[in-house]
C-alpha positions as a printed Julia matrix, in Angstrom:
490×3 Matrix{Float64}:
 -114.64  102.98   -76.6
 -118.63  104.25   -75.75
 -116.97  106.64   -73.47
 -114.59  107.74   -75.96
 -117.47  108.35   -79.06
 -120.09  109.98   -76.7
 -116.7   112.3    -75.35
 -116.11  113.64   -79.29
 -119.59  113.94   -79.59
 -120.24  115.98   -77.13
 -116.86  118.14   -77.86
 -118.29  118.6    -81.74
 -121.29  119.88   -80.19
 -120.29  122.58   -78.24
 -117.7   123.01   -81.17
 -120.18  123.54   -83.45
 -121.95  126.08   -81.13
 -119.12  128.17   -80.0
 -118.6   127.98   -83.96
 -122.06  129.41   -84.89
 -122.28  132.05   -82.38
 -122.81  136.48   -83.58
 -123.93  139.48   -82.91
 -126.53  140.92   -84.27
 -125.47  144.62   -85.21
 -128.39  147.55   -85.82
 -128.6   151.17   -85.56
 -126.8   153.29   -83.42
 -128.21  156.26   -84.2
 -131.89  156.76   -84.86
 -133.36  156.12   -88.79
 -135.18  159.3    -90.13
 -137.23  158.82   -92.35
 -140.05  160.93   -94.82
 -143.14  160.32   -94.96
 -144.07  158.79   -97.65
 -141.02  158.35   -99.81
 -139.21  154.83   -98.25
 -136.14  153.69   -95.39
 -134.3   150.62   -94.59
 -134.54  149.78   -91.25
 -130.06  148.35   -90.34
 -129.64  145.12   -89.19
 -127.11  142.68   -89.63
 -124.53  139.39   -88.48
 -121.63  139.46   -86.93
 -119.84  138.08   -88.51
 -120.68  137.9    -91.73
 -122.79  134.39   -92.24
 -125.32  133.46   -94.43
 -128.45  133.69   -91.97
 -130.49  132.07   -94.92
 -131.56  128.98   -92.79
 -132.2   131.16   -89.64
 -135.61  132.81   -88.72
 -135.93  136.87   -89.57
 -138.66  138.75   -87.39
 -138.59  141.94   -87.18
 -141.69  143.55   -84.48
 -142.49  146.19   -83.01
 -142.03  147.6    -79.11
 -145.2   148.06   -76.49
 -147.33  147.74   -79.36
 -149.84  145.43   -79.26
 -150.33  142.76   -82.14
 -146.38  144.19   -83.45
 -145.3   142.26   -85.63
 -144.13  143.74   -88.69
 -141.94  140.77   -90.93
 -140.86  136.82   -90.42
 -139.03  135.18   -92.7
 -138.55  131.48   -91.14
 -137.59  128.37   -93.37
 -136.75  130.05   -96.09
 -139.8   132.34   -97.13
 -142.09  134.97   -95.35
 -144.68  133.98   -93.03
 -146.8   137.03   -92.45
 -150.13  135.47   -92.1
 -149.88  137.55   -88.43
 -148.84  140.6    -89.44
 -149.83  144.12   -87.86
 -152.52  144.83   -90.44
 -150.79  148.57   -91.2
 -147.68  146.85   -92.33
 -149.1   144.57   -94.99
 -147.84  145.36   -98.18
 -145.04  147.53   -97.22
 -141.83  145.55   -96.14
 -139.67  142.85   -97.98
 -136.35  141.42   -96.8
 -133.86  141.63   -99.58
 -133.02  138.18  -100.54
 -129.57  138.13  -101.91
 -128.48  140.18   -98.66
 -129.8   137.52   -96.21
 -126.82  135.07   -97.93
 -124.05  137.66   -96.62
 -126.1   138.08   -93.39
 -127.58  141.34   -94.17
 -131.78  141.32   -92.43
 -132.66  144.81   -92.7
 -135.78  145.46   -93.59
 -137.3   147.51   -96.51
 -140.1   149.51   -95.44
 -142.04  151.74   -98.5
 -144.49  154.25   -98.42
 -143.82  155.67   -94.36
 -146.33  156.7    -92.16
 -146.57  159.31   -89.55
 -147.84  156.18   -87.43
 -144.53  154.54   -88.19
 -142.28  156.03   -86.04
 -141.51  153.5    -82.73
 -138.78  151.45   -81.68
 -137.75  147.75   -83.54
 -136.28  145.27   -82.46
 -134.71  142.83   -84.64
 -134.31  139.27   -84.08
 -132.56  136.43   -85.41
 -132.33  133.08   -84.04
 -129.87  129.57   -85.78
 -131.32  126.43   -84.48
 -128.2   126.67   -80.75
 -127.98  130.72   -80.73
 -129.59  134.06   -80.75
 -129.7   137.96   -80.61
 -131.68  140.76   -81.31
 -131.11  144.63   -81.77
 -133.13  147.94   -81.6
 -133.96  150.45   -84.03
 -135.06  153.6    -83.61
 -137.03  154.81   -86.11
 -138.06  158.34   -86.38
 -140.29  159.91   -89.21
 -140.74  163.32   -90.78
 -143.32  164.21   -93.13
 -143.04  167.35   -94.85
 -145.94  169.42   -95.08
 -147.37  172.68   -97.41
 -144.61  175.54   -98.36
 -145.76  178.72   -96.34
 -148.17  181.08   -97.23
 -147.72  184.68   -96.36
 -150.59  186.81   -96.39
 -150.96  190.83   -96.12
 -153.44  191.79   -93.26
 -153.18  195.73   -94.04
 -151.89  198.34   -92.05
 -153.13  199.31   -87.97
 -154.17  202.61   -86.77
 -149.75  203.18   -85.83
 -149.0   202.16   -89.61
 -147.7   198.99   -89.26
 -147.87  196.23   -91.66
 -149.16  193.47   -90.5
 -148.36  190.1    -92.03
 -149.36  186.07   -91.4
 -147.39  182.87   -92.39
 -148.57  179.95   -92.34
 -148.29  176.04   -93.32
 -149.4   173.17   -92.37
 -149.17  168.84   -93.09
 -145.8   169.01   -90.93
 -144.56  166.08   -87.74
 -143.29  166.45   -85.59
 -144.08  169.7    -84.83
 -141.38  171.97   -86.58
 -140.28  175.65   -85.8
 -141.79  179.17   -87.6
 -139.72  182.16   -87.87
 -139.74  185.38   -89.35
 -136.14  186.7    -90.59
 -135.64  190.08   -92.04
 -132.96  190.85   -95.11
 -130.27  190.33   -93.25
 -131.2   186.91   -91.56
 -132.14  188.31   -87.96
 -134.84  186.72   -86.32
 -137.77  188.72   -85.67
 -140.16  188.59   -83.01
 -143.93  187.09   -83.69
 -147.01  189.48   -82.31
 -149.3   185.91   -82.16
 -148.62  182.39   -83.29
 -151.19  179.23   -82.92
 -150.15  175.23   -83.58
 -153.32  172.48   -84.06
 -152.56  169.13   -84.56
 -155.52  167.26   -87.05
 -154.77  164.2    -86.77
 -150.93  162.75   -86.62
 -150.13  166.41   -88.42
 -149.62  169.83   -87.34
 -150.21  173.49   -89.01
 -148.94  176.17   -87.72
 -149.65  180.1    -88.0
 -147.39  183.19   -86.92
 -147.46  187.15   -87.22
 -145.14  190.02   -86.53
 -146.08  193.76   -87.24
 -143.64  195.49   -90.24
 -142.91  199.06   -89.9
 -139.77  199.77   -92.02
 -140.28  199.45   -95.79
 -137.86  198.13   -98.17
 -137.08  195.62   -96.49
 -137.67  191.49   -97.38
 -139.35  189.46   -95.09
 -138.82  185.83   -94.94
 -141.2   183.14   -93.01
 -138.78  179.99   -92.25
 -140.63  176.6    -91.54
 -138.25  173.49   -91.12
 -137.81  170.41   -88.86
 -134.67  168.89   -89.02
 -133.66  167.5    -91.82
 -136.55  170.05   -93.99
 -136.36  173.42   -94.54
 -138.86  175.11   -96.53
 -139.1   178.82   -97.12
 -141.73  181.81   -98.75
 -140.23  185.96   -99.11
 -142.29  189.23   -99.25
 -141.73  192.67   -99.55
 -142.79  195.58   -97.71
 -141.52  197.7   -100.65
 -141.21  201.7   -100.16
 -144.37  201.61  -102.3
 -146.74  200.13  -100.14
 -145.63  202.72   -97.09
 -146.67  205.74   -99.3
 -149.7   204.42   -99.87
 -150.96  203.65   -96.93
 -149.62  207.15   -95.71
 -151.11  208.49   -98.7
 -154.43  207.16   -98.18
 -154.09  207.99   -94.41
 -153.8   211.5    -95.66
 -156.32  212.03   -98.02
 -158.96  210.02   -95.52
 -157.76  212.83   -92.97
 -158.13  215.73   -95.37
 -161.55  213.96   -95.89
 -162.67  213.91   -92.38
 -161.64  217.32   -91.85
 -162.86  218.86   -95.16
 -166.5   216.93   -93.24
 -166.24  218.43   -90.12
 -165.76  222.12   -91.53
 -168.5   222.13   -93.74
 -170.57  220.6    -91.3
 -169.59  223.52   -88.45
 -170.64  226.35   -91.41
 -173.58  224.72   -92.63
 -174.83  224.53   -88.51
 -173.59  228.25   -88.52
 -175.98  229.15   -91.34
 -179.31  227.15   -90.28
 -178.81  228.25   -86.71
 -178.13  232.58   -87.74
 -178.1   232.39   -91.16
 -175.23  234.57   -91.58
 -171.73  234.31   -93.26
 -173.56  233.15   -96.38
 -170.66  234.22   -98.37
 -168.31  232.67   -95.52
 -170.36  229.19   -96.3
 -170.12  230.19  -100.06
 -166.29  229.73   -99.9
 -165.65  227.25   -98.07
 -167.48  224.91  -100.88
 -165.47  225.81  -103.19
 -163.13  225.13  -101.69
 -165.32  221.68  -101.04
 -165.21  221.76  -105.19
 -161.09  222.55  -106.11
 -160.77  219.35  -102.81
 -163.31  218.24  -104.67
 -161.82  218.94  -107.81
 -158.46  217.49  -107.46
 -159.02  214.2   -106.3
 -160.86  213.31  -109.72
 -157.7   214.9   -111.32
 -155.71  212.53  -109.14
 -157.71  209.26  -110.37
 -157.63  210.1   -113.89
 -153.62  210.3   -114.04
 -153.97  206.75  -112.24
 -155.88  205.77  -114.18
 -153.82  207.21  -117.32
 -151.0   205.06  -115.93
 -153.43  202.34  -116.04
 -153.52  202.95  -119.56
 -150.6   203.2   -120.36
 -149.64  199.55  -118.45
 -152.02  198.06  -119.76
 -150.15  198.97  -123.38
 -147.11  198.25  -122.55
 -147.19  194.84  -121.81
 -148.95  193.78  -124.94
 -146.1   195.78  -126.94
 -143.23  193.38  -124.82
 -145.42  190.18  -125.45
 -145.55  191.57  -129.75
 -141.81  191.87  -129.12
 -140.91  189.23  -127.0
 -142.76  186.67  -129.76
 -140.39  187.9   -132.6
 -137.5   185.67  -131.36
 -140.1   182.68  -131.09
 -138.15  179.55  -132.26
 -139.06  176.22  -132.85
 -139.06  173.59  -129.72
 -138.79  170.29  -129.62
 -139.29  168.18  -126.78
 -136.17  165.42  -125.84
 -137.56  161.65  -124.31
 -134.33  160.86  -123.76
 -134.09  163.12  -121.42
 -137.9   162.85  -119.75
 -138.14  160.81  -116.6
 -139.51  157.7   -117.14
 -142.86  157.71  -116.47
 -143.71  160.75  -118.76
 -144.73  159.81  -122.25
 -143.61  162.01  -125.41
 -145.62  162.46  -128.35
 -143.7   161.6   -131.74
 -143.17  165.08  -132.64
 -142.08  166.16  -129.73
 -144.61  168.98  -128.93
 -146.75  167.27  -125.9
 -145.83  166.02  -122.82
 -148.37  163.51  -120.39
 -147.64  161.52  -117.1
 -148.73  157.59  -117.63
 -148.38  155.42  -114.23
 -145.8   153.22  -116.13
 -142.11  153.63  -117.29
 -141.03  154.13  -120.85
 -137.98  153.06  -122.36
 -135.54  155.48  -123.56
 -134.0   155.24  -127.02
 -130.27  156.83  -125.98
 -130.06  155.02  -122.85
 -126.83  157.83  -122.06
 -128.62  160.4   -121.33
 -128.64  162.26  -118.46
 -132.9   162.08  -117.83
 -135.06  162.78  -114.35
 -135.3   160.39  -112.22
 -137.68  161.78  -109.63
 -138.57  165.15  -110.72
 -141.22  165.09  -113.57
 -139.12  167.27  -116.1
 -137.97  166.96  -119.76
 -135.89  169.12  -121.83
 -136.21  170.77  -125.74
 -132.92  169.16  -127.87
 -131.67  172.46  -128.46
 -130.17  174.71  -126.44
 -129.58  178.5   -126.47
 -126.37  180.51  -125.78
 -126.66  183.51  -127.06
 -129.29  185.92  -127.8
 -133.26  185.89  -127.52
 -135.31  183.19  -127.75
 -139.42  182.7   -126.97
 -141.5   180.26  -126.6
 -145.15  179.17  -125.88
 -146.62  176.49  -123.39
 -150.39  175.53  -123.08
 -150.45  174.16  -119.15
 -155.12  174.19  -119.72
 -156.15  171.9   -117.37
 -153.52  170.69  -115.8
 -153.71  171.02  -112.18
 -149.71  170.5   -111.3
 -147.42  172.29  -113.75
 -143.85  174.11  -113.86
 -141.7   175.43  -116.71
 -138.97  177.72  -118.13
 -135.66  177.45  -119.18
 -132.75  175.82  -117.27
 -128.81  175.37  -118.29
 -127.43  171.98  -120.15
 -125.57  170.99  -117.08
 -128.07  170.73  -114.14
 -128.62  167.86  -111.63
 -131.7   165.52  -113.16
 -131.54  163.09  -110.35
 -133.22  162.91  -107.48
 -135.17  165.46  -104.96
 -134.45  168.29  -107.28
 -134.67  172.2   -105.4
 -135.51  174.41  -109.03
 -134.16  178.07  -108.12
 -131.57  180.11  -110.31
 -128.37  178.95  -107.88
 -128.51  175.25  -109.16
 -129.71  176.71  -113.06
 -133.12  176.27  -112.81
 -135.52  179.36  -113.38
 -139.15  178.4   -113.62
 -142.54  179.71  -112.29
 -145.53  176.29  -111.68
 -148.25  175.76  -110.13
 -148.56  173.62  -107.22
 -151.6   172.09  -105.08
 -154.04  175.27  -106.7
 -151.46  178.25  -105.93
 -148.74  179.94  -108.23
 -145.46  180.61  -107.28
 -141.93  181.44  -108.56
 -138.6   179.53  -108.16
 -136.05  181.83  -106.38
 -133.6   180.78  -103.77
 -136.51  180.8   -101.1
 -140.31  180.45  -103.57
 -141.78  183.75  -103.93
 -146.34  183.11  -104.03
 -147.5   185.2   -107.38
 -150.99  186.48  -106.71
 -152.71  186.06  -110.07
 -156.71  187.22  -111.43
 -157.34  185.01  -113.59
 -155.86  181.81  -114.26
 -153.25  180.86  -116.88
 -154.4   178.73  -119.95
 -151.37  179.87  -122.24
 -147.97  181.07  -120.54
 -145.18  182.47  -123.19
 -141.44  182.56  -122.11
 -138.48  184.88  -122.93
 -134.96  184.44  -122.33
 -132.43  187.55  -123.4
 -129.06  186.03  -122.91
 -127.2   189.42  -122.56
 -129.3   191.95  -120.04
 -129.89  188.23  -118.04
 -133.72  188.39  -118.46
 -135.85  185.63  -118.38
 -139.76  186.52  -118.56
 -143.4   185.24  -117.78
 -146.1   186.47  -119.42
 -150.79  185.19  -119.32
 -150.6   185.25  -123.39
 -154.37  185.19  -123.34
 -154.58  188.1   -120.57
 -151.71  189.87  -121.73
 -150.54  190.42  -118.14
 -147.48  189.82  -116.94
 -146.68  187.21  -114.88
 -143.29  187.35  -113.43
 -139.73  188.12  -114.34
 -136.44  186.69  -113.37
 -133.64  189.42  -113.86
 -129.72  190.31  -113.57
 -128.88  186.71  -114.4
 -125.61  185.12  -114.88
 -126.45  181.87  -117.4
 -122.78  181.42  -118.33
 -123.85  177.77  -120.83
 -126.86  176.85  -123.08
 -130.28  177.18  -122.01
 -132.76  175.11  -122.29
 -136.29  174.71  -122.51
 -137.8   173.79  -119.21
 -140.86  171.95  -118.77
 -142.61  169.55  -116.11
 -145.67  167.55  -114.72
 -144.94  168.31  -111.17
 -142.93  165.43  -108.51
 -142.57  161.78  -108.38
 -146.29  161.44  -109.85
 -149.18  163.44  -111.61
 -152.94  161.61  -112.25
 -154.05  164.27  -113.95
 -153.63  163.24  -117.31
 -153.56  166.8   -119.52
 -151.09  167.1   -121.32
 -148.65  170.52  -121.76
 -148.1   171.45  -125.46
 -145.69  173.35  -127.55
 -147.73  176.0   -128.9
 -146.6   177.04  -132.32
 -150.0   178.63  -133.37
 -148.74  182.05  -131.91
 -151.33  184.42  -133.3
């Protein structure tokens, strides 16, 4: 009888051990994460049995003090957790019941890149899986600077961008998308980020030159137009300098002859009159250029005055705003606050990552104009947008996606075309006017206080209602200064 009982116990133990066997599954492909965002490291058991009462341990391979997260005896035990992961790891307890031990890693850093092991142990079995985490850091938008012309008439262009990981690829493209060869290339690494700088020499006019910086899954681009006016100005300058040099040489020769021989006085006078005539011609050209500039100073205020005749009353719609935006009761101001607010109309489609808000009323015909005070704010974007645009997740603000906007980001002004265009403004706008002409497909932006033109989108097709749009950047904005819809048009 004892022998029978012992045999049954052994068979029962073997059966329980076999029934509890499982396989830990990770990810066959690398998991890509973006620095500053959150990522899920996948890990589960097959078949899908509960791991609530098991030991779940995450740790880094080939790293000293490598513990990332430990769950045991139904609680987290992170006393020995690596300092760099404190407060950034989390298991989703509801999923443990379904055999999912995936780890949420918040605010990803470049140093988080590497191999992770997910180890799951029951009373009678254990298994593990490896997860390969690759981190990408998206740098600043590329900046193109013009370095002037060389002796051959070639225009020097330099493009640089910083803050990338891993090392990005930078390439120049012409308007047809053909790659251009760089004259010089520089790459620097500062701690865990890379900066790149390439230069080219352009000899052709009327070309749009693109500078593109990209990683595996991200790409930023800047655009500059090498117009015929630039090359014409260079050629004019060369001709004028050459004429001036020739005239100076002639004058010098004549003066030397006069001093040496005291002859040819009449000839010297003729040369002097020639120089005076050239000087008069240059003065005339200078006056013409000044007259053109004066006319331009008159035209822009006239255009702004015309735009203001189409002013509309803009009220911001709080129910389209990002949860961290506070819209004033009168709908005239919006500011950022690091807490989420509830909206009255929960069915409205509102922004969830981009700190944007729309006006309550849209316009499908005619012209309309409004002004926004941006004084004191260090990060802003404003313009017009279609009613049907996507407001969820990461938004590429460009006409192709239904956004026509300009803005300030990291101390630089940008027009958000299909490739962002850097704007070189002589003064910082304090109040920006937005004029929309639906019939002619035009959106223009003005610096109201300096009476100057900022940028225009021309030849556009809106197709549906356009709504006023303002924002305070992406994800967060620590500057408490509000953007203000202005009604006091002086």
